[in-house]
Amino acid sequence: MALASNALTTVERLKQFNGIAEADTSQDFKLEFLINSASQEIENILGRKLKKAQYTEKVKGNNRLTIQVKSYPVLGIDSIKINGSTVNESDYSFDESGIIEGTRPWGASGLHYGISNFMVQQSKNIEIAYTAGYVLPKDETEEEPRTLPYDIEAALFSMINGAMALTDGAAGLKSFSISDVRWEWDKDYMRSILPSLMQHRAPRF
C-alpha cells in the first residue's frame, strides 16, 4: 500500500516518533493504512483539504461583498468567473482564510417570484480556481519546506497510536477493520485530540 496524496505524515516520521527502527518494515502496510485513514479522518473533521494543490470550486453569489472558498490557507487565485465571464483581478482581493472581497457585491443567480420579486437561487454561479493548502511532510523540498502545522501532525500521531494500542488492549479505537476500512473512535479519547484540531477550522459564513 502506498501513501495517499493527502497523507499528513510519512512512514519514516511515524517510525521515528515511535522509536521503530527504519529498517523494520514488518508493519509498513499497517502504518501506511493508518496514516491514510487518519489523514482522511482529520480532513473530514476540519471540513477541508489540507494538501497544497490547485482547486476549482463553485459557490453561490450572495449579493454581499464577500464570498468564501473551503480550502485554505489560500496562496493565490488563478481566476474567478461569474456565469462564465472572467472577473478582473483588480475587482477583488483575498486573504489566507479563504475570504474573497469584491469591489461590488457578488451577484446571485436565480428566478424571481411573487409581488415582492423574491429570488430563489438556482445554481452556484461563481467558479473560483485557486491554489491553497499546506506543503505536507512527504512533499517538502529544500526550496519548499513543509508548512503543515505541527499540532495537526501530532494529532495524527495520537490517533494512529490509539489504533496501534488496540492490540495491547487500549481503548482509543472502538472498532477497527482493515478489510472494510471502518473507524469508530471512542468519544472520550477523541475529545482529548479535537481541541488542537478545531483551532484550524475557520468559521464559515
GROMACS .gro file of N, CA and C in nm, residues 48-195:
model
  444
   48ARG      N    1  -1.213   2.034   0.513
   48ARG     CA    2  -1.138   2.092   0.400
   48ARG      C    3  -1.019   2.004   0.366
   49LYS      N    4  -0.966   2.026   0.245
   49LYS     CA    5  -0.844   1.960   0.202
   49LYS      C    6  -0.724   2.035   0.258
   50LEU      N    7  -0.619   1.963   0.295
   50LEU     CA    8  -0.502   2.025   0.357
   50LEU      C    9  -0.381   2.032   0.265
   51LYS      N   10  -0.373   1.947   0.167
   51LYS     CA   11  -0.257   1.943   0.078
   51LYS      C   12  -0.254   2.065  -0.013
   52LYS      N   13  -0.137   2.124  -0.027
   52LYS     CA   14  -0.121   2.235  -0.122
   52LYS      C   15  -0.147   2.183  -0.263
   53ALA      N   16  -0.246   2.243  -0.329
   53ALA     CA   17  -0.284   2.199  -0.462
   53ALA      C   18  -0.369   2.307  -0.527
   54GLN      N   19  -0.400   2.287  -0.654
   54GLN     CA   20  -0.491   2.376  -0.724
   54GLN      C   21  -0.632   2.319  -0.712
   55TYR      N   22  -0.725   2.404  -0.676
   55TYR     CA   23  -0.863   2.363  -0.657
   55TYR      C   24  -0.955   2.448  -0.745
   56THR      N   25  -1.065   2.388  -0.787
   56THR     CA   26  -1.170   2.461  -0.856
   56THR      C   27  -1.299   2.439  -0.779
   57GLU      N   28  -1.365   2.547  -0.744
   57GLU     CA   29  -1.481   2.539  -0.656
   57GLU      C   30  -1.591   2.631  -0.708
   58LYS      N   31  -1.714   2.586  -0.698
   58LYS     CA   32  -1.828   2.668  -0.738
   58LYS      C   33  -1.906   2.709  -0.614
   59VAL      N   34  -1.940   2.836  -0.606
   59VAL     CA   35  -2.016   2.888  -0.493
   59VAL      C   36  -2.132   2.972  -0.545
   60LYS      N   37  -2.230   2.993  -0.460
   60LYS     CA   38  -2.344   3.077  -0.495
   60LYS      C   39  -2.314   3.223  -0.465
   61GLY      N   40  -2.350   3.310  -0.557
   61GLY     CA   41  -2.344   3.452  -0.528
   61GLY      C   42  -2.440   3.484  -0.415
   62ASN      N   43  -2.405   3.583  -0.333
   62ASN     CA   44  -2.487   3.613  -0.215
   62ASN      C   45  -2.527   3.759  -0.205
   63ASN      N   46  -2.497   3.836  -0.311
   63ASN     CA   47  -2.527   3.980  -0.312
   63ASN      C   48  -2.457   4.054  -0.198
   64ARG      N   49  -2.348   3.998  -0.149
   64ARG     CA   50  -2.264   4.064  -0.050
   64ARG      C   51  -2.126   4.089  -0.110
   65LEU      N   52  -2.043   4.161  -0.036
   65LEU     CA   53  -1.910   4.192  -0.087
   65LEU      C   54  -1.812   4.077  -0.070
   66THR      N   55  -1.846   3.979   0.013
   66THR     CA   56  -1.753   3.870   0.040
   66THR      C   57  -1.813   3.733   0.010
   67ILE      N   58  -1.730   3.646  -0.044
   67ILE     CA   59  -1.761   3.505  -0.058
   67ILE      C   60  -1.643   3.428   0.001
   68GLN      N   61  -1.659   3.297   0.017
   68GLN     CA   62  -1.554   3.220   0.084
   68GLN      C   63  -1.539   3.084   0.019
   69VAL      N   64  -1.413   3.040   0.001
   69VAL     CA   65  -1.386   2.906  -0.050
   69VAL      C   66  -1.354   2.814   0.067
   70LYS      N   67  -1.360   2.683   0.042
   70LYS     CA   68  -1.345   2.586   0.151
   70LYS      C   69  -1.201   2.566   0.196
   71SER      N   70  -1.111   2.550   0.100
   71SER     CA   71  -0.973   2.514   0.135
   71SER      C   72  -0.889   2.638   0.165
   72TYR      N   73  -0.804   2.627   0.261
   72TYR     CA   74  -0.713   2.736   0.297
   72TYR      C   75  -0.595   2.676   0.373
   73PRO      N   76  -0.484   2.747   0.389
   73PRO     CA   77  -0.463   2.887   0.352
   73PRO      C   78  -0.462   2.906   0.200
   74VAL      N   79  -0.529   3.011   0.154
   74VAL     CA   80  -0.530   3.043   0.012
   74VAL      C   81  -0.399   3.112  -0.023
   75LEU      N   82  -0.330   3.059  -0.121
   75LEU     CA   83  -0.199   3.111  -0.161
   75LEU      C   84  -0.207   3.196  -0.287
   76GLY      N   85  -0.311   3.177  -0.365
   76GLY     CA   86  -0.328   3.255  -0.487
   76GLY      C   87  -0.457   3.220  -0.556
   77ILE      N   88  -0.511   3.314  -0.632
   77ILE     CA   89  -0.632   3.291  -0.709
   77ILE      C   90  -0.597   3.299  -0.857
   78ASP      N   91  -0.629   3.193  -0.929
   78ASP     CA   92  -0.598   3.188  -1.072
   78ASP      C   93  -0.705   3.259  -1.155
   79SER      N   94  -0.831   3.238  -1.120
   79SER     CA   95  -0.939   3.304  -1.193
   79SER      C   96  -1.069   3.295  -1.115
   80ILE      N   97  -1.156   3.391  -1.140
   80ILE     CA   98  -1.293   3.389  -1.088
   80ILE      C   99  -1.385   3.418  -1.205
   81LYS      N  100  -1.486   3.334  -1.222
   81LYS     CA  101  -1.583   3.353  -1.329
   81LYS      C  102  -1.724   3.360  -1.271
   82ILE      N  103  -1.802   3.457  -1.318
   82ILE     CA  104  -1.942   3.468  -1.279
   82ILE      C  105  -2.026   3.442  -1.403
   83ASN      N  106  -2.105   3.336  -1.398
   83ASN     CA  107  -2.186   3.296  -1.513
   83ASN      C  108  -2.101   3.285  -1.640
   84GLY      N  109  -1.976   3.236  -1.622
   84GLY     CA  110  -1.887   3.213  -1.735
   84GLY      C  111  -1.799   3.329  -1.774
   85SER      N  112  -1.824   3.448  -1.717
   85SER     CA  113  -1.745   3.567  -1.751
   85SER      C  114  -1.636   3.589  -1.646
   86THR      N  115  -1.512   3.609  -1.692
   86THR     CA  116  -1.398   3.625  -1.602
   86THR      C  117  -1.401   3.761  -1.532
   87VAL      N  118  -1.377   3.760  -1.402
   87VAL     CA  119  -1.371   3.882  -1.322
   87VAL      C  120  -1.228   3.935  -1.325
   88ASN      N  121  -1.212   4.065  -1.344
   88ASN     CA  122  -1.079   4.126  -1.345
   88ASN      C  123  -1.013   4.112  -1.208
   89GLU      N  124  -0.882   4.087  -1.208
   89GLU     CA  125  -0.809   4.072  -1.082
   89GLU      C  126  -0.818   4.197  -0.996
   90SER      N  127  -0.831   4.312  -1.058
   90SER     CA  128  -0.838   4.438  -0.983
   90SER      C  129  -0.971   4.456  -0.912
   91ASP      N  130  -1.066   4.367  -0.940
   91ASP     CA  131  -1.200   4.381  -0.882
   91ASP      C  132  -1.220   4.297  -0.757
   92TYR      N  133  -1.115   4.234  -0.705
   92TYR     CA  134  -1.129   4.157  -0.582
   92TYR      C  135  -0.994   4.145  -0.512
   93SER      N  136  -1.000   4.111  -0.385
   93SER     CA  137  -0.882   4.079  -0.305
   93SER      C  138  -0.917   3.958  -0.220
   94PHE      N  139  -0.815   3.895  -0.162
   94PHE     CA  140  -0.840   3.775  -0.081
   94PHE      C  141  -0.743   3.769   0.035
   95ASP      N  142  -0.778   3.689   0.136
   95ASP     CA  143  -0.684   3.663   0.244
   95ASP      C  144  -0.667   3.512   0.260
   96GLU      N  145  -0.574   3.473   0.346
   96GLU     CA  146  -0.540   3.332   0.359
   96GLU      C  147  -0.657   3.246   0.407
   97SER      N  148  -0.750   3.305   0.480
   97SER     CA  149  -0.861   3.228   0.536
   97SER      C  150  -0.961   3.183   0.431
   98GLY      N  151  -0.947   3.231   0.308
   98GLY     CA  152  -1.039   3.191   0.202
   98GLY      C  153  -1.149   3.291   0.174
   99ILE      N  154  -1.145   3.406   0.241
   99ILE     CA  155  -1.246   3.509   0.217
   99ILE      C  156  -1.201   3.595   0.098
  100ILE      N  157  -1.290   3.609   0.001
  100ILE     CA  158  -1.264   3.690  -0.118
  100ILE      C  159  -1.357   3.809  -0.115
  101GLU      N  160  -1.299   3.928  -0.118
  101GLU     CA  161  -1.378   4.051  -0.111
  101GLU      C  162  -1.379   4.120  -0.248
  102GLY      N  163  -1.497   4.148  -0.297
  102GLY     CA  164  -1.511   4.214  -0.426
  102GLY      C  165  -1.530   4.363  -0.410
  103THR      N  166  -1.507   4.436  -0.519
  103THR     CA  167  -1.532   4.580  -0.517
  103THR      C  168  -1.680   4.610  -0.532
  104ARG      N  169  -1.756   4.508  -0.570
  104ARG     CA  170  -1.902   4.518  -0.578
  104ARG      C  171  -1.960   4.385  -0.531
  105PRO      N  172  -2.087   4.381  -0.493
  105PRO     CA  173  -2.145   4.256  -0.442
  105PRO      C  174  -2.135   4.142  -0.543
  106TRP      N  175  -2.116   4.023  -0.488
  106TRP     CA  176  -2.113   3.903  -0.572
  106TRP      C  177  -2.257   3.864  -0.603
  107GLY      N  178  -2.300   3.894  -0.724
  107GLY     CA  179  -2.440   3.877  -0.761
  107GLY      C  180  -2.486   3.733  -0.762
  108ALA      N  181  -2.607   3.713  -0.713
  108ALA     CA  182  -2.668   3.580  -0.713
  108ALA      C  183  -2.738   3.557  -0.846
  109SER      N  184  -2.764   3.430  -0.875
  109SER     CA  185  -2.833   3.392  -0.998
  109SER      C  186  -2.952   3.307  -0.961
  110GLY      N  187  -3.071   3.343  -1.012
  110GLY     CA  188  -3.189   3.266  -0.978
  110GLY      C  189  -3.313   3.321  -1.043
  111LEU      N  190  -3.428   3.273  -0.997
  111LEU     CA  191  -3.558   3.314  -1.051
  111LEU      C  192  -3.631   3.399  -0.948
  112HIS      N  193  -3.705   3.498  -0.997
  112HIS     CA  194  -3.779   3.588  -0.910
  112HIS      C  195  -3.926   3.548  -0.906
  113TYR      N  196  -3.984   3.557  -0.786
  113TYR     CA  197  -4.122   3.515  -0.767
  113TYR      C  198  -4.201   3.619  -0.689
  114GLY      N  199  -4.332   3.621  -0.715
  114GLY     CA  200  -4.425   3.697  -0.633
  114GLY      C  201  -4.418   3.847  -0.649
  115ILE      N  202  -4.509   3.912  -0.576
  115ILE     CA  203  -4.518   4.058  -0.579
  115ILE      C  204  -4.390   4.122  -0.527
  116SER      N  205  -4.329   4.058  -0.428
  116SER     CA  206  -4.206   4.113  -0.369
  116SER      C  207  -4.083   4.087  -0.455
  117ASN      N  208  -4.102   4.014  -0.565
  117ASN     CA  209  -3.991   3.982  -0.655
  117ASN      C  210  -3.881   3.904  -0.582
  118PHE      N  211  -3.923   3.816  -0.490
  118PHE     CA  212  -3.828   3.737  -0.412
  118PHE      C  213  -3.753   3.641  -0.504
  119MET      N  214  -3.619   3.634  -0.489
  119MET     CA  215  -3.538   3.550  -0.576
  119MET      C  216  -3.500   3.419  -0.507
  120VAL      N  217  -3.518   3.310  -0.577
  120VAL     CA  218  -3.474   3.179  -0.532
  120VAL      C  219  -3.351   3.140  -0.614
  121GLN      N  220  -3.237   3.120  -0.544
  121GLN     CA  221  -3.114   3.086  -0.615
  121GLN      C  222  -3.125   2.948  -0.678
  122GLN      N  223  -3.080   2.940  -0.802
  122GLN     CA  224  -3.091   2.817  -0.878
  122GLN      C  225  -2.959   2.740  -0.890
  123SER      N  226  -2.848   2.810  -0.882
  123SER     CA  227  -2.722   2.742  -0.908
  123SER      C  228  -2.605   2.814  -0.842
  124LYS      N  229  -2.495   2.743  -0.835
  124LYS     CA  230  -2.369   2.803  -0.792
  124LYS      C  231  -2.308   2.870  -0.914
  125ASN      N  232  -2.326   2.999  -0.925
  125ASN     CA  233  -2.293   3.070  -1.048
  125ASN      C  234  -2.153   3.130  -1.051
  126ILE      N  235  -2.075   3.110  -0.944
  126ILE     CA  236  -1.939   3.165  -0.939
  126ILE      C  237  -1.840   3.049  -0.933
  127GLU      N  238  -1.746   3.048  -1.027
  127GLU     CA  239  -1.643   2.945  -1.031
  127GLU      C  240  -1.508   3.006  -0.997
  128ILE      N  241  -1.442   2.948  -0.897
  128ILE     CA  242  -1.315   3.002  -0.847
  128ILE      C  243  -1.207   2.896  -0.863
  129ALA      N  244  -1.101   2.930  -0.935
  129ALA     CA  245  -0.983   2.844  -0.947
  129ALA      C  246  -0.872   2.905  -0.863
  130TYR      N  247  -0.819   2.828  -0.769
  130TYR     CA  248  -0.724   2.885  -0.674
  130TYR      C  249  -0.626   2.780  -0.623
  131THR      N  250  -0.517   2.828  -0.564
  131THR     CA  251  -0.418   2.741  -0.501
  131THR      C  252  -0.426   2.760  -0.351
  132ALA      N  253  -0.432   2.649  -0.279
  132ALA     CA  254  -0.445   2.657  -0.133
  132ALA      C  255  -0.386   2.534  -0.068
  133GLY      N  256  -0.363   2.544   0.062
  133GLY     CA  257  -0.319   2.428   0.139
  133GLY      C  258  -0.176   2.440   0.190
  134TYR      N  259  -0.134   2.332   0.256
  134TYR     CA  260  -0.002   2.326   0.318
  134TYR      C  261   0.091   2.232   0.240
  135VAL      N  262   0.219   2.262   0.245
  135VAL     CA  263   0.319   2.166   0.196
  135VAL      C  264   0.328   2.055   0.301
  136LEU      N  265   0.295   1.933   0.263
  136LEU     CA  266   0.295   1.821   0.357
  136LEU      C  267   0.436   1.768   0.376
  137PRO      N  268   0.462   1.700   0.489
  137PRO     CA  269   0.596   1.647   0.515
  137PRO      C  270   0.652   1.562   0.402
  138LYS      N  271   0.565   1.483   0.338
  138LYS     CA  272   0.613   1.395   0.231
  138LYS      C  273   0.647   1.472   0.103
  139ASP      N  274   0.601   1.596   0.092
  139ASP     CA  275   0.621   1.674  -0.030
  139ASP      C  276   0.728   1.782  -0.015
  140GLU      N  277   0.783   1.798   0.104
  140GLU     CA  278   0.875   1.909   0.126
  140GLU      C  279   1.007   1.889   0.051
  141THR      N  280   1.067   2.002   0.013
  141THR     CA  281   1.199   2.004  -0.051
  141THR      C  282   1.279   2.116   0.014
  142GLU      N  283   1.405   2.127  -0.023
  142GLU     CA  284   1.486   2.237   0.031
  142GLU      C  285   1.429   2.371  -0.013
  143GLU      N  286   1.378   2.376  -0.135
  143GLU     CA  287   1.323   2.501  -0.187
  143GLU      C  288   1.185   2.530  -0.128
  144GLU      N  289   1.112   2.425  -0.092
  144GLU     CA  290   0.976   2.442  -0.041
  144GLU      C  291   0.958   2.354   0.083
  145PRO      N  292   0.997   2.402   0.200
  145PRO     CA  293   0.984   2.323   0.323
  145PRO      C  294   0.839   2.303   0.365
  146ARG      N  295   0.816   2.207   0.452
  146ARG     CA  296   0.680   2.178   0.499
  146ARG      C  297   0.622   2.300   0.567
  147THR      N  298   0.490   2.317   0.548
  147THR     CA  299   0.417   2.425   0.615
  147THR      C  300   0.301   2.372   0.697
  148LEU      N  301   0.276   2.240   0.691
  148LEU     CA  302   0.169   2.182   0.772
  148LEU      C  303   0.197   2.208   0.919
  149PRO      N  304   0.101   2.266   0.994
  149PRO     CA  305   0.123   2.290   1.137
  149PRO      C  306   0.157   2.161   1.212
  150TYR      N  307   0.251   2.172   1.303
  150TYR     CA  308   0.299   2.052   1.373
  150TYR      C  309   0.193   1.993   1.464
  151ASP      N  310   0.101   2.075   1.515
  151ASP     CA  311   0.000   2.017   1.603
  151ASP      C  312  -0.101   1.931   1.526
  152ILE      N  313  -0.117   1.957   1.396
  152ILE     CA  314  -0.202   1.868   1.315
  152ILE      C  315  -0.134   1.733   1.299
  153GLU      N  316  -0.004   1.734   1.273
  153GLU     CA  317   0.070   1.608   1.262
  153GLU      C  318   0.072   1.535   1.396
  154ALA      N  319   0.083   1.610   1.506
  154ALA     CA  320   0.082   1.548   1.639
  154ALA      C  321  -0.052   1.481   1.667
  155ALA      N  322  -0.161   1.545   1.625
  155ALA     CA  323  -0.293   1.483   1.642
  155ALA      C  324  -0.303   1.355   1.561
  156LEU      N  325  -0.245   1.356   1.442
  156LEU     CA  326  -0.242   1.235   1.359
  156LEU      C  327  -0.166   1.123   1.431
  157PHE      N  328  -0.049   1.156   1.488
  157PHE     CA  329   0.028   1.055   1.561
  157PHE      C  330  -0.055   0.998   1.677
  158SER      N  331  -0.128   1.084   1.747
  158SER     CA  332  -0.208   1.037   1.860
  158SER      C  333  -0.318   0.942   1.814
  159MET      N  334  -0.383   0.976   1.703
  159MET     CA  335  -0.488   0.888   1.650
  159MET      C  336  -0.431   0.753   1.609
  160ILE      N  337  -0.318   0.756   1.541
  160ILE     CA  338  -0.257   0.631   1.495
  160ILE      C  339  -0.210   0.546   1.612
  161ASN      N  340  -0.149   0.608   1.711
  161ASN     CA  341  -0.102   0.532   1.827
  161ASN      C  342  -0.218   0.474   1.905
  162GLY      N  343  -0.332   0.543   1.905
  162GLY     CA  344  -0.451   0.487   1.967
  162GLY      C  345  -0.495   0.360   1.898
  163ALA      N  346  -0.486   0.360   1.765
  163ALA     CA  347  -0.523   0.240   1.689
  163ALA      C  348  -0.423   0.128   1.712
  164MET      N  349  -0.295   0.162   1.714
  164MET     CA  350  -0.192   0.060   1.734
  164MET      C  351  -0.200   0.001   1.874
  165ALA      N  352  -0.241   0.083   1.971
  165ALA     CA  353  -0.251   0.035   2.109
  165ALA      C  354  -0.365  -0.064   2.126
  166LEU      N  355  -0.455  -0.071   2.028
  166LEU     CA  356  -0.567  -0.164   2.035
  166LEU      C  357  -0.518  -0.307   2.054
  167THR      N  358  -0.406  -0.339   1.992
  167THR     CA  359  -0.354  -0.476   2.003
  167THR      C  360  -0.301  -0.504   2.143
  168ASP      N  361  -0.279  -0.396   2.221
  168ASP     CA  362  -0.233  -0.413   2.358
  168ASP      C  363  -0.345  -0.391   2.459
  169GLY      N  364  -0.469  -0.383   2.408
  169GLY     CA  365  -0.584  -0.369   2.496
  169GLY      C  366  -0.626  -0.227   2.523
  170ALA      N  367  -0.563  -0.127   2.459
  170ALA     CA  368  -0.605   0.011   2.479
  170ALA      C  369  -0.739   0.033   2.411
  171ALA      N  370  -0.811   0.136   2.459
  171ALA     CA  371  -0.947   0.158   2.410
  171ALA      C  372  -0.962   0.283   2.326
  172GLY      N  373  -0.853   0.330   2.268
  172GLY     CA  374  -0.864   0.450   2.186
  172GLY      C  375  -0.954   0.430   2.066
  173LEU      N  376  -0.939   0.317   1.999
  173LEU     CA  377  -1.021   0.287   1.882
  173LEU      C  378  -1.128   0.187   1.923
  174LYS      N  379  -1.253   0.226   1.905
  174LYS     CA  380  -1.362   0.139   1.946
  174LYS      C  381  -1.370   0.017   1.856
  175SER      N  382  -1.357   0.037   1.726
  175SER     CA  383  -1.353  -0.076   1.635
  175SER      C  384  -1.268  -0.041   1.515
  176PHE      N  385  -1.200  -0.140   1.461
  176PHE     CA  386  -1.107  -0.114   1.351
  176PHE      C  387  -1.099  -0.238   1.265
  177SER      N  388  -1.113  -0.222   1.134
  177SER     CA  389  -1.103  -0.334   1.043
  177SER      C  390  -1.036  -0.288   0.915
  178ILE      N  391  -0.922  -0.348   0.882
  178ILE     CA  392  -0.855  -0.314   0.756
  178ILE      C  393  -0.940  -0.360   0.638
  179SER      N  394  -1.012  -0.470   0.651
  179SER     CA  395  -1.086  -0.525   0.538
  179SER      C  396  -1.196  -0.432   0.489
  180ASP      N  397  -1.265  -0.365   0.581
  180ASP     CA  398  -1.374  -0.277   0.537
  180ASP      C  399  -1.347  -0.130   0.568
  181VAL      N  400  -1.223  -0.098   0.606
  181VAL     CA  401  -1.181   0.041   0.630
  181VAL      C  402  -1.281   0.112   0.721
  182ARG      N  403  -1.304   0.058   0.837
  182ARG     CA  404  -1.403   0.114   0.929
  182ARG      C  405  -1.332   0.174   1.050
  183TRP      N  406  -1.373   0.295   1.085
  183TRP     CA  407  -1.317   0.363   1.202
  183TRP      C  408  -1.431   0.404   1.294
  184GLU      N  409  -1.423   0.368   1.420
  184GLU     CA  410  -1.518   0.418   1.520
  184GLU      C  411  -1.437   0.456   1.643
  185TRP      N  412  -1.409   0.585   1.658
  185TRP     CA  413  -1.323   0.630   1.767
  185TRP      C  414  -1.403   0.648   1.895
  186ASP      N  415  -1.343   0.609   2.003
  186ASP     CA  416  -1.404   0.631   2.134
  186ASP      C  417  -1.417   0.781   2.159
  187LYS      N  418  -1.536   0.826   2.200
  187LYS     CA  419  -1.562   0.970   2.214
  187LYS      C  420  -1.470   1.036   2.317
  188ASP      N  421  -1.447   0.970   2.428
  188ASP     CA  422  -1.361   1.030   2.532
  188ASP      C  423  -1.218   1.046   2.482
  189TYR      N  424  -1.171   0.948   2.407
  189TYR     CA  425  -1.035   0.956   2.353
  189TYR      C  426  -1.025   1.069   2.251
  190MET      N  427  -1.121   1.079   2.161
  190MET     CA  428  -1.117   1.183   2.058
  190MET      C  429  -1.132   1.322   2.117
  191ARG      N  430  -1.203   1.331   2.230
  191ARG     CA  431  -1.223   1.462   2.293
  191ARG      C  432  -1.090   1.526   2.332
  192SER      N  433  -0.990   1.445   2.362
  192SER     CA  434  -0.860   1.499   2.400
  192SER      C  435  -0.781   1.549   2.279
  193ILE      N  436  -0.817   1.502   2.159
  193ILE     CA  437  -0.746   1.541   2.038
  193ILE      C  438  -0.812   1.658   1.968
  194LEU      N  439  -0.943   1.667   1.977
  194LEU     CA  440  -1.019   1.765   1.899
  194LEU      C  441  -0.980   1.910   1.923
  195PRO      N  442  -0.950   1.953   2.047
  195PRO     CA  443  -0.918   2.096   2.066
  195PRO      C  444  -0.805   2.146   1.978
   0.00000   0.00000   0.00000
